[in-house]
CSV table of C-alpha atoms in Angstrom, one decimal:
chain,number,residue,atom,x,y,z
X,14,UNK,CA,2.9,-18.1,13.3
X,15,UNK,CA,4.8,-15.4,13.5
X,16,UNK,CA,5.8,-14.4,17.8
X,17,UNK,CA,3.5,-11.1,17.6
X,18,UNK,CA,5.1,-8.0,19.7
X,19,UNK,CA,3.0,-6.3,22.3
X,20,UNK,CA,5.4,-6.2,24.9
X,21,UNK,CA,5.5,-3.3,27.8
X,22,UNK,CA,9.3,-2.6,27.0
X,23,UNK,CA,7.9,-1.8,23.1
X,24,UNK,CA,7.7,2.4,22.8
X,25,UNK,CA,4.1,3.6,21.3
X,26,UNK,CA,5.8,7.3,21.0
X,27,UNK,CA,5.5,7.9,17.2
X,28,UNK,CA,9.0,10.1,17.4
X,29,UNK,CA,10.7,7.3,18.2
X,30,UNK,CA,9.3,5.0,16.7
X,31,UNK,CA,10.3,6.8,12.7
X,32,UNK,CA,13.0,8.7,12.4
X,33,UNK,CA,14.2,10.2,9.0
X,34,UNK,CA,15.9,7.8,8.1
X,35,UNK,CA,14.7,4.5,9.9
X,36,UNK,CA,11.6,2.7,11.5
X,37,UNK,CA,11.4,0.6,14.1
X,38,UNK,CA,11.4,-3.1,13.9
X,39,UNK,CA,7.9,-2.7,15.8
X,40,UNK,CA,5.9,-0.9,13.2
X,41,UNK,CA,5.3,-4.1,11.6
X,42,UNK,CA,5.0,-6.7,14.5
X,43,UNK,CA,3.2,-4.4,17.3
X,44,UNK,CA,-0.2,-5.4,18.1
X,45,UNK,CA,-1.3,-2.4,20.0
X,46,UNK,CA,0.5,0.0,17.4
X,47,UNK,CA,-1.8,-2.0,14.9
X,48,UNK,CA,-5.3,-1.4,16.6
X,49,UNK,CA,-4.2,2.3,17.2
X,50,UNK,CA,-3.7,2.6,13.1
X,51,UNK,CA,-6.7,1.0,12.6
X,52,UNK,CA,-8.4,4.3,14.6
X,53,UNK,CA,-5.8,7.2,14.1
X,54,UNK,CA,-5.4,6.6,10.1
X,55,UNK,CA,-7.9,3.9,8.5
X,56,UNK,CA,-11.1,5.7,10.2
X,57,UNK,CA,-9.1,9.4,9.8
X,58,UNK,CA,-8.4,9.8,6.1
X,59,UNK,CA,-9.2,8.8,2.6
X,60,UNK,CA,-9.4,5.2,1.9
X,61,UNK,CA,-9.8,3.9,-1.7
X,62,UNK,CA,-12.6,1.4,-1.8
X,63,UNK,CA,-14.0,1.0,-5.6
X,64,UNK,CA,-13.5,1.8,-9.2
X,65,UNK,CA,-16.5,3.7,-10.7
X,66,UNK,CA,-16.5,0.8,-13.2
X,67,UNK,CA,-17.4,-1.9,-10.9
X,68,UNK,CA,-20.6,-0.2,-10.1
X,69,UNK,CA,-21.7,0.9,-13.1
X,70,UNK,CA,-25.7,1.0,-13.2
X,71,UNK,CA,-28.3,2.1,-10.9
X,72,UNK,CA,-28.9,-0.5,-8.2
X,73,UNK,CA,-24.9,-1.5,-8.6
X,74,UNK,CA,-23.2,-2.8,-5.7
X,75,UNK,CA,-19.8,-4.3,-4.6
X,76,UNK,CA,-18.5,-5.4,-1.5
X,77,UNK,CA,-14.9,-3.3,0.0
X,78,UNK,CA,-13.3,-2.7,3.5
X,79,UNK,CA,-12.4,0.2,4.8
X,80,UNK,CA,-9.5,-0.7,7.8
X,81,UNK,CA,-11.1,-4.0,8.9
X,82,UNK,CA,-14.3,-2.9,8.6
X,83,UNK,CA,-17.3,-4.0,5.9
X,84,UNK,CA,-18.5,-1.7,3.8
X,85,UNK,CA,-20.9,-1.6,1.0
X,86,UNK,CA,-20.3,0.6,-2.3
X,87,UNK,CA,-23.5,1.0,-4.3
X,88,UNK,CA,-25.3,3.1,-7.1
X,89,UNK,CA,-29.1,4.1,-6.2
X,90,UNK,CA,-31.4,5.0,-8.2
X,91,UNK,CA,-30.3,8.2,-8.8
X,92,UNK,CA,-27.5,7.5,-9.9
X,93,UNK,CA,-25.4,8.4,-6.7
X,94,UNK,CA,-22.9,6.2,-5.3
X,95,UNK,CA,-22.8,5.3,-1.3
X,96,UNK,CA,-20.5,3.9,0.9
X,97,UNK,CA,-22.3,2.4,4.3
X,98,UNK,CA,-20.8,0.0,6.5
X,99,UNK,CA,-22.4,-3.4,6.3
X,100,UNK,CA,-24.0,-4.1,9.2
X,101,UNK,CA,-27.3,-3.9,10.4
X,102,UNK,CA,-28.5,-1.3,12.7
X,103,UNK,CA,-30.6,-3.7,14.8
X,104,UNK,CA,-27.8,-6.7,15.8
X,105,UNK,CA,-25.2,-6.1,14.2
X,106,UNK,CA,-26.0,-8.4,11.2
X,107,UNK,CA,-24.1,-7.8,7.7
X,108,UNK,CA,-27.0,-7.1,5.6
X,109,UNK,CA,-25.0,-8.5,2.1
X,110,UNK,CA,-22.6,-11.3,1.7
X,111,UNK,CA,-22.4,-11.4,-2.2
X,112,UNK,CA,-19.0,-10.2,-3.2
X,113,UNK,CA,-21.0,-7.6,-6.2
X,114,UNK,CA,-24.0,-7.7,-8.1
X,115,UNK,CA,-27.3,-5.9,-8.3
X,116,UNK,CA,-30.1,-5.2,-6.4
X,117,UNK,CA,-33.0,-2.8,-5.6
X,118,UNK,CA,-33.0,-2.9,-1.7
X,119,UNK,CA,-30.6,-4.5,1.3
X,120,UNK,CA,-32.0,-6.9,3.6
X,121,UNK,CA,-30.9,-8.5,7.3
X,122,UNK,CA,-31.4,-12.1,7.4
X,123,UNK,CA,-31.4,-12.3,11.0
X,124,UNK,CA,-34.7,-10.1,11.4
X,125,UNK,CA,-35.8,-9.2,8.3
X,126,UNK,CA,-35.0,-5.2,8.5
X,127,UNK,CA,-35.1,-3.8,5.0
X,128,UNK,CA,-32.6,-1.1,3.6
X,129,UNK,CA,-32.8,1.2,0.7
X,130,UNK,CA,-30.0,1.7,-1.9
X,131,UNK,CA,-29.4,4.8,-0.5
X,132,UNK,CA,-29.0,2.7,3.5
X,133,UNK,CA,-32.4,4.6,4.8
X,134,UNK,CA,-34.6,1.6,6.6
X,135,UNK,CA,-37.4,1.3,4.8
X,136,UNK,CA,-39.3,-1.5,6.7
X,137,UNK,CA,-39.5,-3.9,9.6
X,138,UNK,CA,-41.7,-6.4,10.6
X,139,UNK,CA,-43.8,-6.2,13.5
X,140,UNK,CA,-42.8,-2.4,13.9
X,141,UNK,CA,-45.8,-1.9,16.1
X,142,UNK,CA,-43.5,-3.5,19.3
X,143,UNK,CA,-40.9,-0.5,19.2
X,144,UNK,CA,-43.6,1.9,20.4
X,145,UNK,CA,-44.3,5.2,19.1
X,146,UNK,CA,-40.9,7.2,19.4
X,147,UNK,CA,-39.3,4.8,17.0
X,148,UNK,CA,-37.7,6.8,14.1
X,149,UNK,CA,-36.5,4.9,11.2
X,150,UNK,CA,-34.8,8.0,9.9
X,151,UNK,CA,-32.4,7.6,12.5
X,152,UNK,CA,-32.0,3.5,12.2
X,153,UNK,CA,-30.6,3.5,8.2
X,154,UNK,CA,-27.2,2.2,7.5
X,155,UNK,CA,-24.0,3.9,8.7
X,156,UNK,CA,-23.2,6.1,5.5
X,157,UNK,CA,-19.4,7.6,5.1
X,158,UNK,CA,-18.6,10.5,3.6
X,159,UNK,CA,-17.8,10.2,-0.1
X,160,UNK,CA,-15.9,11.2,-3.0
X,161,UNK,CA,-14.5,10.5,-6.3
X,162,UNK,CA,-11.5,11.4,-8.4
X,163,UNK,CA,-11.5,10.0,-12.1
X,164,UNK,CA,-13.6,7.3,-10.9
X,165,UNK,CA,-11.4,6.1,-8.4
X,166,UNK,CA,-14.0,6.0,-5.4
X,167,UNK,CA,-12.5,7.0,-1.4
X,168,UNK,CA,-14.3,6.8,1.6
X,169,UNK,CA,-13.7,8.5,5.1
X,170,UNK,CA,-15.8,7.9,8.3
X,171,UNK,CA,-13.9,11.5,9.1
X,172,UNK,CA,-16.9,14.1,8.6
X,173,UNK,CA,-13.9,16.7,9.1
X,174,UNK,CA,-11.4,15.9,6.7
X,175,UNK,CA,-10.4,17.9,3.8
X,176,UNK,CA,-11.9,17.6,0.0
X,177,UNK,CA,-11.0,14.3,-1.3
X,178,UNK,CA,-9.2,16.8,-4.3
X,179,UNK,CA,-6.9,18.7,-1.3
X,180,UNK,CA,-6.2,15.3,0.2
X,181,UNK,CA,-4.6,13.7,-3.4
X,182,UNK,CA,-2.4,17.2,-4.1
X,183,UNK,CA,0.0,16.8,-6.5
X,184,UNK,CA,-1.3,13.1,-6.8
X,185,UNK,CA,-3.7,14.1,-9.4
X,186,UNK,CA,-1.6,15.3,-12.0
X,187,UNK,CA,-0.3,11.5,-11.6
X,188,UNK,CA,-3.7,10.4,-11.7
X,189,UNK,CA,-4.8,12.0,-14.7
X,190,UNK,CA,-1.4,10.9,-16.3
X,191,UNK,CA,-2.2,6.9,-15.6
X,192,UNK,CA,-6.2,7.5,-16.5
X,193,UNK,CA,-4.8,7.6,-20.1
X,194,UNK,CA,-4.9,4.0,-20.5
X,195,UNK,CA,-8.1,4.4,-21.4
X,196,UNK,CA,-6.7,5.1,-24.8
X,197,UNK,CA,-9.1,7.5,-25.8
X,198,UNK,CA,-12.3,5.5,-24.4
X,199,UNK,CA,-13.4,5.4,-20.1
X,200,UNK,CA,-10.7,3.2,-17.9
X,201,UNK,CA,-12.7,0.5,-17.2
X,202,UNK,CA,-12.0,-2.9,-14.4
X,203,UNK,CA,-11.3,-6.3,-16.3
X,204,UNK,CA,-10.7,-8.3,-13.5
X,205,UNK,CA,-8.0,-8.9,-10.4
X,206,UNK,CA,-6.0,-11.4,-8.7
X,207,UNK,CA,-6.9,-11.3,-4.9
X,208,UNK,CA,-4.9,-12.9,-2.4
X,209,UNK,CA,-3.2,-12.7,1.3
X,210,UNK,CA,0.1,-12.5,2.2
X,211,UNK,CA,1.2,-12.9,6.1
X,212,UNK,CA,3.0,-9.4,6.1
X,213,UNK,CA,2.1,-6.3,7.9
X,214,UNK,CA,0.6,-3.6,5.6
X,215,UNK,CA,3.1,-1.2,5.7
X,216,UNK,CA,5.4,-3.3,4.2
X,217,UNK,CA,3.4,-3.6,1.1
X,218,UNK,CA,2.8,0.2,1.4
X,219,UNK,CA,6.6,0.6,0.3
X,220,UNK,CA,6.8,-1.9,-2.1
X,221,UNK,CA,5.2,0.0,-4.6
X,222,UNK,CA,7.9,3.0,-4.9
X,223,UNK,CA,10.6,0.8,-4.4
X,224,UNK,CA,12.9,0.4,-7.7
X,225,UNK,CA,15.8,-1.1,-5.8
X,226,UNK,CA,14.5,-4.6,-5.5
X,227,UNK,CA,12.9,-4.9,-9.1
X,228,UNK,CA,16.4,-6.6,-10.5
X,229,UNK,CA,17.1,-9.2,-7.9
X,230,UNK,CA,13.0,-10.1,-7.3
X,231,UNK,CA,11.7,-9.5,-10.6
X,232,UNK,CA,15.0,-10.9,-12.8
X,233,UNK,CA,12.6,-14.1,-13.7
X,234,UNK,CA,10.3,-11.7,-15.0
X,235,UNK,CA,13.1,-9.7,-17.1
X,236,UNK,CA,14.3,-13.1,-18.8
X,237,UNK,CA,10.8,-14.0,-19.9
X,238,UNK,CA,10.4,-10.5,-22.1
X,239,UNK,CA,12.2,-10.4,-25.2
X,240,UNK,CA,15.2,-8.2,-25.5
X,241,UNK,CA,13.2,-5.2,-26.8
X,242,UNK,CA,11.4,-5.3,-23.5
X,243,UNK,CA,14.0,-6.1,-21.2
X,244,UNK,CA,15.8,-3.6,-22.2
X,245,UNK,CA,13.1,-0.8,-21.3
X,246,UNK,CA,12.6,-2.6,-17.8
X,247,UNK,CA,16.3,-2.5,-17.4
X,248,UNK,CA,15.7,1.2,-16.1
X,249,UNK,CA,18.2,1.7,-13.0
X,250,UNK,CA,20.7,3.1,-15.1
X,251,UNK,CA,17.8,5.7,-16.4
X,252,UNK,CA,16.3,9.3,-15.9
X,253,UNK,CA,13.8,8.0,-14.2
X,254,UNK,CA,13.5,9.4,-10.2
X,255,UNK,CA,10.8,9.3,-7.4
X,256,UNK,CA,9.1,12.2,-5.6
X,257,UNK,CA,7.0,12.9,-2.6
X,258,UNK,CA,3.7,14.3,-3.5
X,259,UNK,CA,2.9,15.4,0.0
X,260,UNK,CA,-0.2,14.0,2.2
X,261,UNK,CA,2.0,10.6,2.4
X,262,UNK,CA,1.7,9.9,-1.2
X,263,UNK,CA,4.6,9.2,-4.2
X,264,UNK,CA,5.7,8.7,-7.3
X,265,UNK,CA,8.0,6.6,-9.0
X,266,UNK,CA,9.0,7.0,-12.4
X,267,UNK,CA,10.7,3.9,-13.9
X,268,UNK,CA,10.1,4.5,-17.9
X,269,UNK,CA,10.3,8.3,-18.5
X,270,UNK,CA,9.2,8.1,-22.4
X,271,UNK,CA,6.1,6.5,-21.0
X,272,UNK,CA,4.5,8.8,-18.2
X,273,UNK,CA,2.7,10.6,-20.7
X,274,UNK,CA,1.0,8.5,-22.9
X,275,UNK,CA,-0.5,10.7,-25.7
X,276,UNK,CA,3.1,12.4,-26.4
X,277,UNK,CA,5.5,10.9,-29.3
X,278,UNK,CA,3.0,8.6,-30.9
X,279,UNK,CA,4.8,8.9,-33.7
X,280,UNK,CA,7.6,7.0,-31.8
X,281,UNK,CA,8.2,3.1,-33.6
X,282,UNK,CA,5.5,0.1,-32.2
X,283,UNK,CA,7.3,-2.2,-30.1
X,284,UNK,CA,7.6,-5.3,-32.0
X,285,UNK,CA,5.8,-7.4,-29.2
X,286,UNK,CA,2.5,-5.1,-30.0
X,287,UNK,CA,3.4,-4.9,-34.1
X,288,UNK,CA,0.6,-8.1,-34.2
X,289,UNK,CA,-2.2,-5.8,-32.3
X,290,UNK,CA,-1.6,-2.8,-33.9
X,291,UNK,CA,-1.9,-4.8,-37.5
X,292,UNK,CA,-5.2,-6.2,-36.0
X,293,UNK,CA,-6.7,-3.0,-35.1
X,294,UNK,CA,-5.8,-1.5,-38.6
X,295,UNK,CA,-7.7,-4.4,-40.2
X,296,UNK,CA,-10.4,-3.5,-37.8
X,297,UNK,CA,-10.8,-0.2,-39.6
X,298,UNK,CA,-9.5,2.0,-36.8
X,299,UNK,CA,-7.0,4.6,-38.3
X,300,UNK,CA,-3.4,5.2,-37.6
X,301,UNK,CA,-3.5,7.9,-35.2
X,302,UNK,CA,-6.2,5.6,-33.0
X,303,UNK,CA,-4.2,2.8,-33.9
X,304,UNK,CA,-1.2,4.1,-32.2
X,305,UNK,CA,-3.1,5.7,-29.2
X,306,UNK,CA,-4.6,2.2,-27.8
X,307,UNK,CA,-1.2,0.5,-28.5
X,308,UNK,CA,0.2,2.8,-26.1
X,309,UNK,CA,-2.3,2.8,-23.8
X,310,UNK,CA,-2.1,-1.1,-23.7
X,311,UNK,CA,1.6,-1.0,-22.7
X,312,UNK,CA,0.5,0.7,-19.6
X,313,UNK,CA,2.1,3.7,-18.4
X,314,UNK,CA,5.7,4.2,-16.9
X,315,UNK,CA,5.1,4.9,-13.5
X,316,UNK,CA,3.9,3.2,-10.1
X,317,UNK,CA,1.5,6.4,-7.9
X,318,UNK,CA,1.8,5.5,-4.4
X,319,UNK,CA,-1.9,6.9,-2.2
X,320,UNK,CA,-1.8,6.7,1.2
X,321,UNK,CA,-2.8,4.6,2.9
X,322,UNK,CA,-4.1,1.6,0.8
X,323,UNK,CA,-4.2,2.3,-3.0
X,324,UNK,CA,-1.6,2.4,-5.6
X,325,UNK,CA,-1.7,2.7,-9.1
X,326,UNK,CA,1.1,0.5,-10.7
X,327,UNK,CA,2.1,0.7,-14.1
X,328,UNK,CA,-0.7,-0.8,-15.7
X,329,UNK,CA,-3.1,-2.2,-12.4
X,330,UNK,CA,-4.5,-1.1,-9.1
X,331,UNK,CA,-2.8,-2.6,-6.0
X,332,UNK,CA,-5.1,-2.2,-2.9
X,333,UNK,CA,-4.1,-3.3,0.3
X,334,UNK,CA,-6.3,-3.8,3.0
X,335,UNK,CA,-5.4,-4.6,6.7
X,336,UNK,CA,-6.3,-7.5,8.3
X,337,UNK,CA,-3.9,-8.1,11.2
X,338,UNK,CA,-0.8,-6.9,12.4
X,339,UNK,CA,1.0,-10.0,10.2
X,340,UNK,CA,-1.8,-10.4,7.3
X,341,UNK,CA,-2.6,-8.2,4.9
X,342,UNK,CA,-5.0,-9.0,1.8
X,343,UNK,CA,-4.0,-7.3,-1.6
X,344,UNK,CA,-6.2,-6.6,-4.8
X,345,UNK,CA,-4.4,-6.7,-8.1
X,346,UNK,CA,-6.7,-4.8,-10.5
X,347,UNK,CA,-6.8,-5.1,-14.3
X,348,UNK,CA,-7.6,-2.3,-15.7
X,349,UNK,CA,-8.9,-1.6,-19.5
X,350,UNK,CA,-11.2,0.3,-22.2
X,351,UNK,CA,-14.5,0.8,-22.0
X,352,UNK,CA,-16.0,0.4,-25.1
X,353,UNK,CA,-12.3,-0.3,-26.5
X,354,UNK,CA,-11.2,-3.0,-29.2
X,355,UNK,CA,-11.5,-7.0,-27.8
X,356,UNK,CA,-8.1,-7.3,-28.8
X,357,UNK,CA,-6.8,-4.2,-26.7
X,358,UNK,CA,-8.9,-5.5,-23.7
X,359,UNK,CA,-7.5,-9.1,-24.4
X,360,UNK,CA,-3.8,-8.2,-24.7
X,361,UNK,CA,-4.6,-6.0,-21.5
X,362,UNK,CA,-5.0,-8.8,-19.2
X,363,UNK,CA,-2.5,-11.4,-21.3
X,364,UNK,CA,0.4,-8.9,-20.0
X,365,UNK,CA,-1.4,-8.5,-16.6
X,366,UNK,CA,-1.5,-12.6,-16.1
X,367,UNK,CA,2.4,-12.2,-17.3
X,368,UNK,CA,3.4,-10.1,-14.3
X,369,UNK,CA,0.4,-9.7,-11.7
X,370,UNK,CA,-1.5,-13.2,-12.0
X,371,UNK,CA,-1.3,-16.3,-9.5
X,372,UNK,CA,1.1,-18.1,-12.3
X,373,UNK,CA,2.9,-14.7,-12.9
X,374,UNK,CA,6.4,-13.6,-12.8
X,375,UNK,CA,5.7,-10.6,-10.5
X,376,UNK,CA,3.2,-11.0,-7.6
X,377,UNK,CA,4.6,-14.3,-6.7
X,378,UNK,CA,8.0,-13.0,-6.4
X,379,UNK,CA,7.0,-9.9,-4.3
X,380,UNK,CA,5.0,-12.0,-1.9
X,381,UNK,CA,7.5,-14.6,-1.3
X,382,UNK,CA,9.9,-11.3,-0.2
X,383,UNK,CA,7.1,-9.7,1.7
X,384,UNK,CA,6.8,-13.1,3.6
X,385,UNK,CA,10.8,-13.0,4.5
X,386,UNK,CA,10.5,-9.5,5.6
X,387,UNK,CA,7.8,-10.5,8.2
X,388,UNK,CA,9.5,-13.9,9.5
X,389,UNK,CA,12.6,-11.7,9.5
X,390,UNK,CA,11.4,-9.0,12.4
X,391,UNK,CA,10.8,-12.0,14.8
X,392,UNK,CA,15.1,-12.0,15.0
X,393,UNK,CA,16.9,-8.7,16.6
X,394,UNK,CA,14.0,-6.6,17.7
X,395,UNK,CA,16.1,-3.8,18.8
X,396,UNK,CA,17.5,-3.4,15.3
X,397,UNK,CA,16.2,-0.4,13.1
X,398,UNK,CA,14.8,-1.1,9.5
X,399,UNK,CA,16.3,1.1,7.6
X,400,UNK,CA,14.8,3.9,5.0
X,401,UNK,CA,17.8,5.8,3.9
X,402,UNK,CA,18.6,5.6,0.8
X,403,UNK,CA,19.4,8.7,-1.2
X,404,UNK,CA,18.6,10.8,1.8
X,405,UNK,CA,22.0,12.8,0.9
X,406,UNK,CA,21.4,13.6,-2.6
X,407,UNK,CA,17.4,14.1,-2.7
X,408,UNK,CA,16.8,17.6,-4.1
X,409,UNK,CA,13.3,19.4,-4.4
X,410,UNK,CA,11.3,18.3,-7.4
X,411,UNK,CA,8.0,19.9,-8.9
X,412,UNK,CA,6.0,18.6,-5.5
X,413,UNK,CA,8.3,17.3,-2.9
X,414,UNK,CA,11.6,15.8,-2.5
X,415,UNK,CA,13.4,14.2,-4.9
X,416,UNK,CA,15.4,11.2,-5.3
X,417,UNK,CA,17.1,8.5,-7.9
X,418,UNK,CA,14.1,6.2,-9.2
X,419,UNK,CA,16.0,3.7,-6.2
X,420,UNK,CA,16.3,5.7,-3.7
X,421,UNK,CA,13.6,5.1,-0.6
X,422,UNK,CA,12.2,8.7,-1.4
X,423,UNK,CA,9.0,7.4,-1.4
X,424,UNK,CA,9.2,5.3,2.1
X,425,UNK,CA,10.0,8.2,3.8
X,426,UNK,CA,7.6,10.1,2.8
X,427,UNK,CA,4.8,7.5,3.5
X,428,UNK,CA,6.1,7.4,7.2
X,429,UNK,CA,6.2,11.3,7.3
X,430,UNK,CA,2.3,11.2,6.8
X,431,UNK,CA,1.9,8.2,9.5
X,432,UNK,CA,4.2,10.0,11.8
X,433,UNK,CA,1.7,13.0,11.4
X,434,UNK,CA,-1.3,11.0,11.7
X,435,UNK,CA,-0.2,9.3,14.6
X,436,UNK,CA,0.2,11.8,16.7
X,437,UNK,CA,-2.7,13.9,15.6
């Protein structure tokens, strides 16, 4: 176990605590910082907590966290989604325990109080011994506030915050970019690796715009492709560059030919997806579609960095959810086509298992490193992490700043926005 830091001698002043061009060593071992996040940023902006997908018909629901704390996403009747924090307004109960499913109502199994899809009470027994004055109206489920963006679901508890659309910027053009690998059909959830890594969050949080490492962590994974495909992974010495979108979030474009997925298609198949496009011609599909969901399979060529827990990753969504100042749980999301060809969908998750999956060559990697970082910050507390690379040469970019795809662009822009929230 790692020798947490909550000493009086550590600063809680967010000025000195990031700097342009360095954190302090604190940020990821602090346990007061830590509760403070949990209140000043989890419960203050935007937090992804569902893909449309996984709650697809009425009566839908699926089990998420916003911060640390239970929530339920569900589809009532009417076809509206909800976000309501799982817990019963009587004893503090969690009125659901099943990680997704459907139902038609929520009940507590302490007492028996009975919820509606839509988190109104809708019965109790013995109501009679709460007297006259009791209102159910005001004894329904905690409800947050609610949006969507191309049926990436966010919740805030922050009745004040900006439109979920004003909050994701310049994000969206990303967004809409990595929705294409829907390949002409809806973006749909296949399944995901879940698992926990004894890291603080933030260190995932810069993982996913950092290029610099991908050679050194990831070089397993580049001599298991064949030489076609290591050689578009081999992207350092590219035109590829990172960018801060504003509002903490960033870009990072590894594989330029690939950020737009619907241009070039009349560019040659890769020979590792000659077998599926052969397969989807035999199916009928014609050449132009045939080429479309090839593409779309290959995932697109850029990782989107949301703050403060979502990212969208070449060809998966990462979400990272905080569960102590040295444990932090991560969702690695396969993502395909609804309605789509099996043998797209298939493929989809072959290549996700290669990099993301338990056995992978990626995740594994990554959380071994994320592990070292946190056993690391236990030596030479007084010593600054650094974030400065490519500080001198950034130059402005269609959003933000911009930097060479391994420069720590992206870092530095996701500790502007927690500076800001911070001390807000």
């Amino acid at each position: 176990m790692n020798q947490l830091i909550d000493a009086k001698n550590i600063t809680l002043d967010p000025d000195k605590l990031v700097s342009h061009d360095k954190i302090a060593t604190s940020m990821y071992s602090s346990l007061e910082l830590f509760e403070q996040e949990q209140e000043k940023i989890f419960r203050k902006t935007w937090v992804w907590v569902a893909h449309a997908s996984e709650v697809p018909d009425k009566g839908s629901f699926k089990l998420s966290k916003v911060g640390r704390e239970p929530v339920i996403v569900v589809r009532d009747r009417k076809g509206n989604i909800h976000v309501m924090v799982n817990r019963c307004r009587h004893r503090a109960a969690t009125v659901c325990e099943i990680h997704k499913g459907k139902t038609s109502s929520f009940q507590c199994p302490y007492h028996g109080w009975g919820y509606g899809l839509d988190g109104s009470l809708r019965a109790l027994p013995y109501p009679e011994q709460y007297g006259d004055d009791f209102d159910k109206s005001q004894h329904g489920l905690l409800k947050l506030r609610t949006e969507s963006y191309q049926g990436m679901i966010f919740a805030t508890f922050n009745d004040d915050i900006e439109p979920l659309e004003d909050f994701l910027g310049a994000a969206r053009k990303w967004i809409d970019l990595f929705m294409k690998q829907g390949g002409g059909f809806p973006v749909k959830t296949l399944g995901e690796h879940q698992f926990s890594v004894p890291m603080n969050w933030k260190v995932q949080l810069e993982n996913t715009t950092d290029a610099y490492h991908f050679p050194i962590v990831h070089k397993s994974f580049l001599q298991s492709l064949d030489e076609e495909a290591e050689k578009t992974f081999t992207f350092l010495d590219g035109e590829g560059f990172v960018e801060d979108l504003g509002n903490g979030h960033s870009v990072m474009v590894m594989i330029p030919e690939l950020v737009d997925l619907d241009a070039d298609l009349d560019r040659k198949i890769p020979e590792r997806f000659e077998a599926l496009a052969q397969e989807l011609r035999d199916e009928g599909y014609p050449e132009d579609q045939v080429r479309r969901i090839v593409r779309a399979v290959g995932g697109s060529g850029f990782n989107l960095n949301l703050f403060p827990n979502a990212a969208c990753s070449m060809a998966f969504f990462r979400i990272l959810t905080p569960v102590a100042v040295d444990r932090t749980d991560i969702r690695h999301i396969a993502i395909g086509m609804e309605g789509g060809p099996e043998a797209a969908n298939r493929l989809r998750l072959r290549l996700h298992e290669h990099f993301q999956g338990p056995m992978g060559f990626g995740s594994p990697d990554d959380a071994e490193v994320w592990e070292r970082i946190q056993r690391g910050v236990d030596g030479g507390a007084e010593l600054p992490i650094l974030v400065n690379r490519g500080i001198e040469k950034e130059f402005q970019g269609d959003a933000g700043p911009r930097g060479h795809v391994s420069d720590e662009t992206g870092m530095r822009a996701a500790y502007a926005m927690w500076k800001r929230m911070m001390q807000e």
